[in-house]
Short mmCIF file of C-alpha atoms and ligand atoms in Angstrom, two decimals:
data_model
loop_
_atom_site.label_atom_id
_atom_site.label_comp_id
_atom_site.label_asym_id
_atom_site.label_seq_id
_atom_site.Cartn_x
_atom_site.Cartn_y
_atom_site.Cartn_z
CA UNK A 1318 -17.85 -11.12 -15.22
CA UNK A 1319 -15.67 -13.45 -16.99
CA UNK A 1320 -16.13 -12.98 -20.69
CA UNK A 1321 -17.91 -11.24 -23.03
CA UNK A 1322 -19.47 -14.68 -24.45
CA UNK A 1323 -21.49 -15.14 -20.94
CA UNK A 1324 -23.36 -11.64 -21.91
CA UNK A 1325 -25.01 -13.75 -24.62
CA UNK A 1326 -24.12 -10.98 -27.45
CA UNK A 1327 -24.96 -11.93 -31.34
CA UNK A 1328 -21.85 -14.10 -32.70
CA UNK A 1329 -21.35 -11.13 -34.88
CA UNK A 1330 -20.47 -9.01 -31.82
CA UNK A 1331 -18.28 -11.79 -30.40
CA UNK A 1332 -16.16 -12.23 -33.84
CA UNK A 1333 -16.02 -8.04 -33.74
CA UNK A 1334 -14.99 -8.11 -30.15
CA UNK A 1335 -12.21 -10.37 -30.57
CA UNK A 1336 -10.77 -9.16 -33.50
CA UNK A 1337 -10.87 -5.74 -30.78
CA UNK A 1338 -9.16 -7.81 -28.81
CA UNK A 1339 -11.22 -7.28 -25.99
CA UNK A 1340 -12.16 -10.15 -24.20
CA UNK A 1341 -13.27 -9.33 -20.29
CA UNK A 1342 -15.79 -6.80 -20.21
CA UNK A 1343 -14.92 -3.73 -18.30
CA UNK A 1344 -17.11 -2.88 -15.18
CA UNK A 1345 -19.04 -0.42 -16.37
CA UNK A 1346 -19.70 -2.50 -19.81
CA UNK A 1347 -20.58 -5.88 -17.15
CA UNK A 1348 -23.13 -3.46 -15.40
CA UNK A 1349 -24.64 -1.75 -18.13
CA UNK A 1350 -24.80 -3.73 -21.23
CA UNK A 1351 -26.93 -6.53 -19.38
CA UNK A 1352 -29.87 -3.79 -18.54
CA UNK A 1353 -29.45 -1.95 -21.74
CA UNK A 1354 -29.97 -5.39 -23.38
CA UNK A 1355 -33.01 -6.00 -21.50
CA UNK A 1356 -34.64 -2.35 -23.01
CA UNK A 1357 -33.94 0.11 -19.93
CA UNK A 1358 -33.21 3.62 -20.32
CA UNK A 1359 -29.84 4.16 -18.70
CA UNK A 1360 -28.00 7.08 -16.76
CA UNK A 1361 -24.26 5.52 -16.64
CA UNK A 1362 -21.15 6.90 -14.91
CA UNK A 1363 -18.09 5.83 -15.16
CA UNK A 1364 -14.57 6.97 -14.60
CA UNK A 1365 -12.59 8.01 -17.56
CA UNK A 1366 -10.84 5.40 -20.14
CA UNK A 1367 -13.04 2.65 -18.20
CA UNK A 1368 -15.13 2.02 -21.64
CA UNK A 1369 -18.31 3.75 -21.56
CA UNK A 1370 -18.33 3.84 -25.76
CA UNK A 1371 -18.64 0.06 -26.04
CA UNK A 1372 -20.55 0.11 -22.84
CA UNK A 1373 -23.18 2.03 -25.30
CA UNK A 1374 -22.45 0.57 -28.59
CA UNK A 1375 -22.81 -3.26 -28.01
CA UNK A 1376 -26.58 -3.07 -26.54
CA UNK A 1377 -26.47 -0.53 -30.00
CA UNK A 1378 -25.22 -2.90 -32.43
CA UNK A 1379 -27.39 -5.81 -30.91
CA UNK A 1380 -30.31 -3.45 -31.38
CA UNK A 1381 -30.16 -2.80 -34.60
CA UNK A 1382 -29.47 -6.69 -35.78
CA UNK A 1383 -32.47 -7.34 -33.98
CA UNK A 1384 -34.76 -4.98 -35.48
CA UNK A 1385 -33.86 -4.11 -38.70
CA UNK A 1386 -36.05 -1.12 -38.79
CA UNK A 1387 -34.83 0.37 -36.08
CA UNK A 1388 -32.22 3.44 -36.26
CA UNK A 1389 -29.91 4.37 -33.64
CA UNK A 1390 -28.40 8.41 -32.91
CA UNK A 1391 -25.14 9.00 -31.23
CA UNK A 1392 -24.65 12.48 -29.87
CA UNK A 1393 -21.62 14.02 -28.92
CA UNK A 1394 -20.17 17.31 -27.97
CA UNK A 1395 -17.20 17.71 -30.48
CA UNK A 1396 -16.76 16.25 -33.87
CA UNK A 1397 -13.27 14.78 -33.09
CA UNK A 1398 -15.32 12.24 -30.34
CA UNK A 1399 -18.17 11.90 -32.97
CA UNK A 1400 -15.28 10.71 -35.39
CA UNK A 1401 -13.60 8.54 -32.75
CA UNK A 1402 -16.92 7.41 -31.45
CA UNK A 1403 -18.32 6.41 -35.04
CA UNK A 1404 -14.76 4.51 -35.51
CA UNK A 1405 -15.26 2.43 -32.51
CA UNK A 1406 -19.24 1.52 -33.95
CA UNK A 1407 -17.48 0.21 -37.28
CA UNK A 1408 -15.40 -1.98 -35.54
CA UNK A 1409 -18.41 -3.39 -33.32
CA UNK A 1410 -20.25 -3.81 -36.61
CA UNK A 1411 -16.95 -5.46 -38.33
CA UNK A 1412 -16.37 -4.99 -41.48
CA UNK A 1413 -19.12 -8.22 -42.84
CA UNK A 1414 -21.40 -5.32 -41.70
CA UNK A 1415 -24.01 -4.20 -44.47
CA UNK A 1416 -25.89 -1.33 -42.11
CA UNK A 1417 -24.48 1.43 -43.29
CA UNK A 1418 -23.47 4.60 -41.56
CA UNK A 1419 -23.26 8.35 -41.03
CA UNK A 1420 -20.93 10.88 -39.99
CA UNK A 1421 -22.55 14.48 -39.47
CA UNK A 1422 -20.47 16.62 -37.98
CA UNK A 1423 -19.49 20.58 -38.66
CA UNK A 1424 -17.02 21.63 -40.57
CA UNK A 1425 -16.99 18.55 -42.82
CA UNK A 1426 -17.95 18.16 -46.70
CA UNK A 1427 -22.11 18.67 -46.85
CA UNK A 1428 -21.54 16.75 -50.10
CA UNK A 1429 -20.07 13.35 -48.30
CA UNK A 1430 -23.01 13.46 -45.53
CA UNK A 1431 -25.97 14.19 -48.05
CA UNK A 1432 -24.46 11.23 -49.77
CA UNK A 1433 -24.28 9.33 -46.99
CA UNK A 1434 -27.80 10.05 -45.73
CA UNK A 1435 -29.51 8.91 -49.43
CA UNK A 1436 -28.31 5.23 -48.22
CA UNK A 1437 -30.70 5.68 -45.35
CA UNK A 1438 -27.90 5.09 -42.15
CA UNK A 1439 -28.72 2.71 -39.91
CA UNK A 1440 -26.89 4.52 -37.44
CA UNK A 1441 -25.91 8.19 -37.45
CA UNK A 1442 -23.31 9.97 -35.20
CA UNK A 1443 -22.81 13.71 -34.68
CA UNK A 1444 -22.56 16.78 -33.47
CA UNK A 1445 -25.88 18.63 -32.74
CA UNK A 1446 -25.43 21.41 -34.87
CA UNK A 1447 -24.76 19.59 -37.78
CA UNK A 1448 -27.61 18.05 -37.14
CA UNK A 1449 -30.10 20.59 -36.83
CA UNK A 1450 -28.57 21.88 -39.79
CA UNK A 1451 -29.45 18.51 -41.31
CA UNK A 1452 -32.90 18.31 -40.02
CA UNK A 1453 -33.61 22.14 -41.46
CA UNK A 1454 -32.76 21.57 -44.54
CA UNK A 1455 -34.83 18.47 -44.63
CA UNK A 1456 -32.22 16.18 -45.34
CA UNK A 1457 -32.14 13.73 -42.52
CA UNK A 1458 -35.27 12.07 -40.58
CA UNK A 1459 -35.16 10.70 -37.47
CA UNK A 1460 -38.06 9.29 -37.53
CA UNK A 1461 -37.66 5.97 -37.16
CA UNK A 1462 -34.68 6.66 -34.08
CA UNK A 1463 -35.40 3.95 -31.30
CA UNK A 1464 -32.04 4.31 -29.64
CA UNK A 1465 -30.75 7.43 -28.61
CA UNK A 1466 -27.23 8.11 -27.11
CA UNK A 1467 -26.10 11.35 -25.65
CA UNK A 1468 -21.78 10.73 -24.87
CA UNK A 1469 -20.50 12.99 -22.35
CA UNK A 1470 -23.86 13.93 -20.97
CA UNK A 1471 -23.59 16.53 -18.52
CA UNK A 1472 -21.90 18.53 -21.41
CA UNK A 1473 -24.68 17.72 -23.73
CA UNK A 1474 -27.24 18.52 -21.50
CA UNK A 1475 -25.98 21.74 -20.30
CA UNK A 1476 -26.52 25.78 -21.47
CA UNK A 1477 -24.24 25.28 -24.51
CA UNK A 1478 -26.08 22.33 -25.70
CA UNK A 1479 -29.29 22.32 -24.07
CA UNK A 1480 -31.29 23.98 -26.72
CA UNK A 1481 -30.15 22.27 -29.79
CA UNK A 1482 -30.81 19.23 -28.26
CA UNK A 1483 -34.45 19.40 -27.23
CA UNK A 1484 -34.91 20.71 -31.03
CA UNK A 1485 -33.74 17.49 -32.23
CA UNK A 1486 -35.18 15.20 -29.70
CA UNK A 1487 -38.32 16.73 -31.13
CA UNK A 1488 -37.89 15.29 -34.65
CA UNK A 1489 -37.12 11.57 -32.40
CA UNK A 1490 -39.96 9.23 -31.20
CA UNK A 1491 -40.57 8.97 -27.27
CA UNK A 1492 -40.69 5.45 -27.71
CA UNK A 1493 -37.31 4.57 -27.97
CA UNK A 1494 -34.50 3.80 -25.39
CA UNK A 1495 -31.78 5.87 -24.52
CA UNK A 1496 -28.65 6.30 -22.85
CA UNK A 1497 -26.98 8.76 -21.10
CA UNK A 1498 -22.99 8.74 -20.20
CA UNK A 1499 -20.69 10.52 -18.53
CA UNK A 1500 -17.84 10.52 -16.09
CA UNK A 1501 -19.09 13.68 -14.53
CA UNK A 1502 -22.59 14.08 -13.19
CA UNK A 1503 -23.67 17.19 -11.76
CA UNK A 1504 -26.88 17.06 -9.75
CA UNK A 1505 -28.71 19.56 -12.00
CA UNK A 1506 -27.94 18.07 -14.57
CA UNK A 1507 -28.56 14.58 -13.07
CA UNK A 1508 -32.11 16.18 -11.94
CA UNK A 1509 -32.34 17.55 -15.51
CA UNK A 1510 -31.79 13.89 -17.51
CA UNK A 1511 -34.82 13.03 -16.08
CA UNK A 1512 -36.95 14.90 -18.69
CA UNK A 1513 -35.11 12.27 -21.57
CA UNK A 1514 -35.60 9.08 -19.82
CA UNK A 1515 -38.38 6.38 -19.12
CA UNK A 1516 -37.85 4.62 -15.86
CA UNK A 1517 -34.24 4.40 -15.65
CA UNK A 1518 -31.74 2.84 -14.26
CA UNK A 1519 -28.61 4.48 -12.57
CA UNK A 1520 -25.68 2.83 -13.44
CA UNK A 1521 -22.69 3.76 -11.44
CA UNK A 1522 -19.76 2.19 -10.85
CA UNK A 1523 -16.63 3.29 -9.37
CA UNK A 1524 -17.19 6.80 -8.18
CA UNK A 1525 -18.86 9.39 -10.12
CA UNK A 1526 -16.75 13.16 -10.31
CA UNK A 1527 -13.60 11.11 -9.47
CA UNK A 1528 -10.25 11.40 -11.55
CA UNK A 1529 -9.37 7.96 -13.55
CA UNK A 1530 -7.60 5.51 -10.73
CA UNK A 1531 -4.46 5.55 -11.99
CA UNK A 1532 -3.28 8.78 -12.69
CA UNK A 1533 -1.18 10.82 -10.32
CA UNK A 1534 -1.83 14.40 -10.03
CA UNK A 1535 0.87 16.94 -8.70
CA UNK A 1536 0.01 20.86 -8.18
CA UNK A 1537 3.14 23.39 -8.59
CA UNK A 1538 2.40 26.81 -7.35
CA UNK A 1539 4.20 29.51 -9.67
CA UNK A 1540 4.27 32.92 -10.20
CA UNK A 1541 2.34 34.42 -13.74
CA UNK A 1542 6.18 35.34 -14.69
CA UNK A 1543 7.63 31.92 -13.95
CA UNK A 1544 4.60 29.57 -15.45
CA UNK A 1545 5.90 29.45 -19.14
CA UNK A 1546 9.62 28.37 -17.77
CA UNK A 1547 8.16 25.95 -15.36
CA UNK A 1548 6.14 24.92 -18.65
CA UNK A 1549 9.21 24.00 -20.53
CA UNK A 1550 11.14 22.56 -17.83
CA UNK A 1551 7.96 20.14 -17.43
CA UNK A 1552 8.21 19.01 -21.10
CA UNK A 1553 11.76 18.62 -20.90
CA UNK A 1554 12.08 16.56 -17.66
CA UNK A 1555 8.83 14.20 -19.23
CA UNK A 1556 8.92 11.93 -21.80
CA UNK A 1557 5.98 10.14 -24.41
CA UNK A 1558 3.14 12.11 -25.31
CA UNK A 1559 1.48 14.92 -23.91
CA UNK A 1560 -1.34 17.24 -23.63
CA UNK A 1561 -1.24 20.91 -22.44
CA UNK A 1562 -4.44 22.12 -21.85
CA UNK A 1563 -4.55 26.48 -21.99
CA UNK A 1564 -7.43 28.53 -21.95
CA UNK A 1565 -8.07 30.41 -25.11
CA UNK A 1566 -7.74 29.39 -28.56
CA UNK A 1567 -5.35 32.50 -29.16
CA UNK A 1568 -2.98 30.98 -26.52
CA UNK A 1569 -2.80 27.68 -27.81
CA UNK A 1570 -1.99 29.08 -31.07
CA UNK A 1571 0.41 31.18 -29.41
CA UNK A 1572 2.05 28.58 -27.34
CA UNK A 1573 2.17 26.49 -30.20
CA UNK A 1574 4.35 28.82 -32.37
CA UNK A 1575 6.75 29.26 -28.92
CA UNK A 1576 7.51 25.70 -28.42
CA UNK A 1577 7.65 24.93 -32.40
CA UNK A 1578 10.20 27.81 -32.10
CA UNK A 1579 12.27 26.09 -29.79
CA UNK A 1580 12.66 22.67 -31.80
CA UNK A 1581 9.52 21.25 -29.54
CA UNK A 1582 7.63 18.89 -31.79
CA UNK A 1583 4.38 20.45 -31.10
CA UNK A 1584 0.70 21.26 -32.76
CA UNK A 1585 -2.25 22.92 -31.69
CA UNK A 1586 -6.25 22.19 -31.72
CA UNK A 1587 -8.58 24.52 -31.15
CA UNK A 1588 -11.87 25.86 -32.48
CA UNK A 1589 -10.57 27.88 -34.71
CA UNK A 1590 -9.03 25.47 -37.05
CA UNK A 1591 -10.46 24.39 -40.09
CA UNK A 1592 -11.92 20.58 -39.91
CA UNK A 1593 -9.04 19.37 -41.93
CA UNK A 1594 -6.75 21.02 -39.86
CA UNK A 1595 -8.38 19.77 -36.65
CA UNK A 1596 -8.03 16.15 -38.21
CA UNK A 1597 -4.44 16.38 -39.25
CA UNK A 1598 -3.26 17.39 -36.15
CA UNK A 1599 -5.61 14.90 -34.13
CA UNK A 1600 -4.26 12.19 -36.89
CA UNK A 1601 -0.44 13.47 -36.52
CA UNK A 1602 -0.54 13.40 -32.42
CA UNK A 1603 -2.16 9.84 -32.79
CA UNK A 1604 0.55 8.43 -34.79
CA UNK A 1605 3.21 9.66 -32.65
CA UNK A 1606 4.33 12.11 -35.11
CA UNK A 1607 3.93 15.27 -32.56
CA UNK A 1608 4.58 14.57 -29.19
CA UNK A 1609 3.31 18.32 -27.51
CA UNK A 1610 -0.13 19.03 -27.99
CA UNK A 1611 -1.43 22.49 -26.84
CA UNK A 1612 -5.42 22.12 -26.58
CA UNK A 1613 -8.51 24.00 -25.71
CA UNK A 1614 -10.74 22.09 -23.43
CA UNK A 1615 -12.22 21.17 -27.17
CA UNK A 1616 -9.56 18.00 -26.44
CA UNK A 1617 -11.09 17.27 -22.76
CA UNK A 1618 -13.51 15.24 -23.42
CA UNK A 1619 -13.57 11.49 -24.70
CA UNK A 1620 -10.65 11.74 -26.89
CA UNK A 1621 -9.03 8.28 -26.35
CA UNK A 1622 -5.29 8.35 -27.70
CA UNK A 1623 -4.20 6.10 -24.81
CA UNK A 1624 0.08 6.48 -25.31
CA UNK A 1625 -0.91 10.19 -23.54
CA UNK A 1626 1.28 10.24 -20.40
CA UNK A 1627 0.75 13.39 -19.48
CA UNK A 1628 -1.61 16.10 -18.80
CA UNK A 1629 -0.33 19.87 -18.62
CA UNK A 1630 -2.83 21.95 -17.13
CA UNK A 1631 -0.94 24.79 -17.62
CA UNK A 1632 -4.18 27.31 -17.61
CA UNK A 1633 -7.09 25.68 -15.37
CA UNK A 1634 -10.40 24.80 -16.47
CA UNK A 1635 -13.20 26.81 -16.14
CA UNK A 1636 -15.49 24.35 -15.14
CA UNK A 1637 -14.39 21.90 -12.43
CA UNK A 1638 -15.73 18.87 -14.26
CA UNK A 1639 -13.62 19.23 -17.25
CA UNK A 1640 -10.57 18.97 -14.41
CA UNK A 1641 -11.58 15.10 -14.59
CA UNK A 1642 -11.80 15.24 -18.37
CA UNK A 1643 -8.87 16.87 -19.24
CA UNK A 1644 -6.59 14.78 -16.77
CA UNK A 1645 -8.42 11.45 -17.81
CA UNK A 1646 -7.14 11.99 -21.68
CA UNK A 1647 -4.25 10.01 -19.82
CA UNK A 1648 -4.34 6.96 -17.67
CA UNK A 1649 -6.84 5.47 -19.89
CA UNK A 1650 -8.24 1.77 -19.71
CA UNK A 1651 -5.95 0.92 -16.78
CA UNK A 1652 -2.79 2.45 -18.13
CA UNK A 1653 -0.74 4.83 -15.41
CA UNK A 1654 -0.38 8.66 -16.16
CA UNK A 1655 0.32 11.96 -14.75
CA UNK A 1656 -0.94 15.58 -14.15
CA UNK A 1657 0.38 18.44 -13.27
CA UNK A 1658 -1.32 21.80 -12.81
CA UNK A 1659 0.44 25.27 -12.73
CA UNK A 1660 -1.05 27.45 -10.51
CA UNK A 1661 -0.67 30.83 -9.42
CA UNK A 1662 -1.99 32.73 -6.82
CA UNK A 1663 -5.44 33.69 -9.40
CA UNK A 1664 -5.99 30.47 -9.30
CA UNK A 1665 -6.74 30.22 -5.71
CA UNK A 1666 -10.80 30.02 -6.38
CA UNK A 1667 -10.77 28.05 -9.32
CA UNK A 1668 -8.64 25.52 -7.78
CA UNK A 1669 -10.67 25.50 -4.88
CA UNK A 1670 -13.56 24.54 -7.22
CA UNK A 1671 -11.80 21.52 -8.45
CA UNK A 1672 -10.94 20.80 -5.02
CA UNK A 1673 -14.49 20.49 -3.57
CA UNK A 1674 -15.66 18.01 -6.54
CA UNK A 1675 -12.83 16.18 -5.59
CA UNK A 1676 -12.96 15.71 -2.38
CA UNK A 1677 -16.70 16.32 -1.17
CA UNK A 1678 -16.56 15.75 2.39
CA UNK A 1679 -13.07 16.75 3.23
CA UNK A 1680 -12.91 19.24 6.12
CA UNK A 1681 -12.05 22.97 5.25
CA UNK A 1682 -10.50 25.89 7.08
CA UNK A 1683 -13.33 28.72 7.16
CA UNK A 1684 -11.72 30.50 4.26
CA UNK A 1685 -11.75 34.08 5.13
CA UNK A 1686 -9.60 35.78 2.60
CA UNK A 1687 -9.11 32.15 0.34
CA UNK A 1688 -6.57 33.81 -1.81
CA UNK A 1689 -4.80 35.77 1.42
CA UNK A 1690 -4.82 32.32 3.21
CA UNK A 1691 -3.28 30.30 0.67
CA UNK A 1692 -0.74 32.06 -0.27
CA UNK A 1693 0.45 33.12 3.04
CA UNK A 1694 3.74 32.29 4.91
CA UNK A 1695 2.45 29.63 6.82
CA UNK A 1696 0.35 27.68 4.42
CA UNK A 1697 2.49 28.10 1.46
CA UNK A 1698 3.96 25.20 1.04
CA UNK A 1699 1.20 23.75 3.34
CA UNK A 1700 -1.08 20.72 2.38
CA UNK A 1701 -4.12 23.56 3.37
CA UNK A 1702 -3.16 25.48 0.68
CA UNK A 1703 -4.62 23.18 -1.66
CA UNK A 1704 -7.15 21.74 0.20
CA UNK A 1705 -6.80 17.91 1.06
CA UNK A 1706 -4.58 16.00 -1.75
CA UNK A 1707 -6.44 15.23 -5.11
CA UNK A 1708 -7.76 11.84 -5.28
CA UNK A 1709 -5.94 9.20 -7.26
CA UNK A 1710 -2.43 9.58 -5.48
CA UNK A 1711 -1.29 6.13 -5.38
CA UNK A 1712 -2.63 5.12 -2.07
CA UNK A 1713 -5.95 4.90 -3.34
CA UNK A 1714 -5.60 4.32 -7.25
CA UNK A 1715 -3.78 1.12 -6.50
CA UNK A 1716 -7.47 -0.74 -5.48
CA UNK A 1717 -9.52 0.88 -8.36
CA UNK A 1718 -7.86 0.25 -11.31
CA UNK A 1719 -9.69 -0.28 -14.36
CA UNK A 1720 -10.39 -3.57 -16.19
P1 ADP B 2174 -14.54 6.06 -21.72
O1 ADP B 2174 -15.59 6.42 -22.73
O2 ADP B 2174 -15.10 5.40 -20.50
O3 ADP B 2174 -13.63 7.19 -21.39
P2 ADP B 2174 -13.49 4.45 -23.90
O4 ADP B 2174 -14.76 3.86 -24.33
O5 ADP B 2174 -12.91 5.54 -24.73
O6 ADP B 2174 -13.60 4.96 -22.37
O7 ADP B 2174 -12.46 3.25 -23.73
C1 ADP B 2174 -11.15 3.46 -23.25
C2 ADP B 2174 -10.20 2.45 -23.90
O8 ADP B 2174 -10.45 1.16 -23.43
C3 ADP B 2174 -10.32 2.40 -25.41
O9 ADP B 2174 -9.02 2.38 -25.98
C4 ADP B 2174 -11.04 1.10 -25.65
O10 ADP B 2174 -10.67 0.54 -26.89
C5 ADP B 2174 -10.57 0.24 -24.50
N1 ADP B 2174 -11.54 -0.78 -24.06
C6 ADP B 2174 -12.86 -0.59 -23.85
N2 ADP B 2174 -13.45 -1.72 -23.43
C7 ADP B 2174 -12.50 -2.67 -23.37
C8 ADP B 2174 -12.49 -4.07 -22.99
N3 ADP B 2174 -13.59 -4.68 -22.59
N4 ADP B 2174 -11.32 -4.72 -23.05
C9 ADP B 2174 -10.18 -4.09 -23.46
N5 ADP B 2174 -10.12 -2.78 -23.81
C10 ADP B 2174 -11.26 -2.07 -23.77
MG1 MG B 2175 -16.13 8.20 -23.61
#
């Protein structure tokens, strides 16, 4: 796929494209928006940063200049992708656009989205439960939804989410297409997208559960009483932007306050912020103004701020899928980047976790005592430790890099 002009898109779409600059459609966007054109129900993966949003949004777009009674929904699983997803719609609909839009998210003005909804969107992005608050209180219909698209759906679809969703796929019309994407796929879920979808097709390209291509991931092992010095000599020895992902939102907050303390130009995001908070820091990191930001896995998925270098995993992830997310905030749209994890010896089985979606068939020691073994004399500096080496070490990014 040369060009986005052989995809025969509206000329709207092409003027909105180039003014995005974008003018060879990614893999993932060459695969997908061809089928979505044609009216199939998708189930996309692709790695992070490789352009799943317009992979969605142009088949969107084109659907609602077609049929201009047609609305479309875009679910996501945090309000700062909703916002970032809704900004990248605008652009696709450039700014001759007359179908207007709505954001409805939590922890934003009721006021602006009531307002927004009397114009009757065209297109509505959000978080589902602002939505269900919407729909109780009677103040949005989705009746007339023919395109439906869940971002980031393994996250969507799982226990967190599950429920809201199915209440507001009940207010939506099963005739309609939709689209599912995600970098991850677990095979419940996979098994479990099957109650949304009419004969779909799977769209996959690259590998699914793989780290972006070009990002290089390094482990250190430390000890709970060395991991906040190792910490700081990581941020000093790096330069540009990055991400350090901790557990809790009480440790963010608190690790924000450290580094602050020691001249660090560092923020924090978590759930306990107030939206405007949230936004100001999201806005401040984006313009460069704070280079350090200390993040709940709220910040793993879908946030594209591509000048991220790094990733800090300085707590691990409690799910081994967000391990992708977190690390693919960086090395984004075929842009290098790097890891690095901090792990102690508690660790050991959530590592290992990470380890196995990462490298599926690799060949394993019969773990006895995992945490004994790995930490052990003879393995510790060992490559058995750790399992096989994470995917994406240069040897093998080099042939998969993005668009
Ligand atoms: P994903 O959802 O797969 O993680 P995004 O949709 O966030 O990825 O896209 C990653 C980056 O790539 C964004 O900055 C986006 O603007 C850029 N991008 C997407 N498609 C193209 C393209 N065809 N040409 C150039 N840049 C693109
Ligand atoms: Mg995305």
């Amino acid at each position: 796929m040369q060009h986005f002009a052989e995809l025969g898109l509206r000329p709207e779409l092409l003027t909105a494209l180039k003014a995005l600059k974008f003018t060879t459609p990614t893999p993932i966007q060459a695969a997908a928006i061809p089928a979505a054109l044609e009216g199939h129900d998708i189930m996309g993966t692709a790695q992070t940063g490789t352009g799943k949003t317009a992979a969605f949004g142009i088949p969107l777009i084109t659907r609602l200049l077609n049929h201009p009674h047609d609305t479309a929904l875009v679910m996501t699983p945090t309000r700062e992708l909703a916002t970032q997803v809704l900004d990248m719609m605008q652009k696709l609909l450039g700014n001759q656009s007359k179908i207007s839009t709505a954001l409805l998210i939590g922890g934003a003005s009721m006021g602006t989205q009531l307002e927004q909804l009397r114009r009757s969107p065209r297109l509505i992005v959000g978080t589902p439960g602002r939505i269900n608050d919407h729909l109780a209180r009677r103040s949005v219909k989705l009746g007339s939804t023919r395109f439906l698209v869940l971002d980031e759906t393994d996250r969507m679809l799982d226990m967190g989410f599950g429920v809201q969703i199915d209440k507001i796929l009940a207010h939506i019309p099963k005739d309609r297409q939709t689209l599912l994407f995600s970098a991850t796929l677990p095979a419940n879920i996979l098994k479990l997208s099957g109650k949304y979808l009419r004969s779909p097709l799977r769209i996959a390209t690259g590998e699914t559960n793989a780290p972006a291509a070009r990002v290089k991931q390094e482990n250190i092992k430390v000890s709970d009483s060395e991991k906040y010095t190792q910490l700081l000599a990581q941020l000093d020895q790096r330069q540009g932007s990055i991400i350090v992902f901790v557990k809790t939102k009480h440790g963010a907050e608190k690790m924000a306050k450290k580094l602050k303390a020691l001249k660090h130009s560092a923020d924090t995001i978590h759930g306990d912020l107030r939206q405007n908070q949230r936004d100001r820091v999201i806005r401040s990191f984006r313009n460069y103004q704070t280079r350090i930001l200390v993040a709940t896995d709220i910040a793993a998925r879908g946030l594209d701020i591509p000048h991220i270098e790094h990733v800090i995993n300085y707590d691990l992830p409690q799910a081994p899928e967000d391990y992708i997310h977190r690390i693919g905030r960086t090395a984004r749209n075929g842009a290098e980047g790097e890891a690095v994890n901090l792990i102690t010896p508690q660790d050991q089985k959530k590592w290992h976790a990470i380890d196995v979606l990462l490298n599926p068939d690799a060949k394993r020691e019969p773990a006895v005592n995992p945490a004994m073994a790995a930490f052990s004399r003879k393995n510790r500096y060992g490559r058995r430790s750790f399992g096989s080496l994470p995917r994406g070490h240069a040897a093998r990014g080099a042939k998969k890099s993005a668009a």
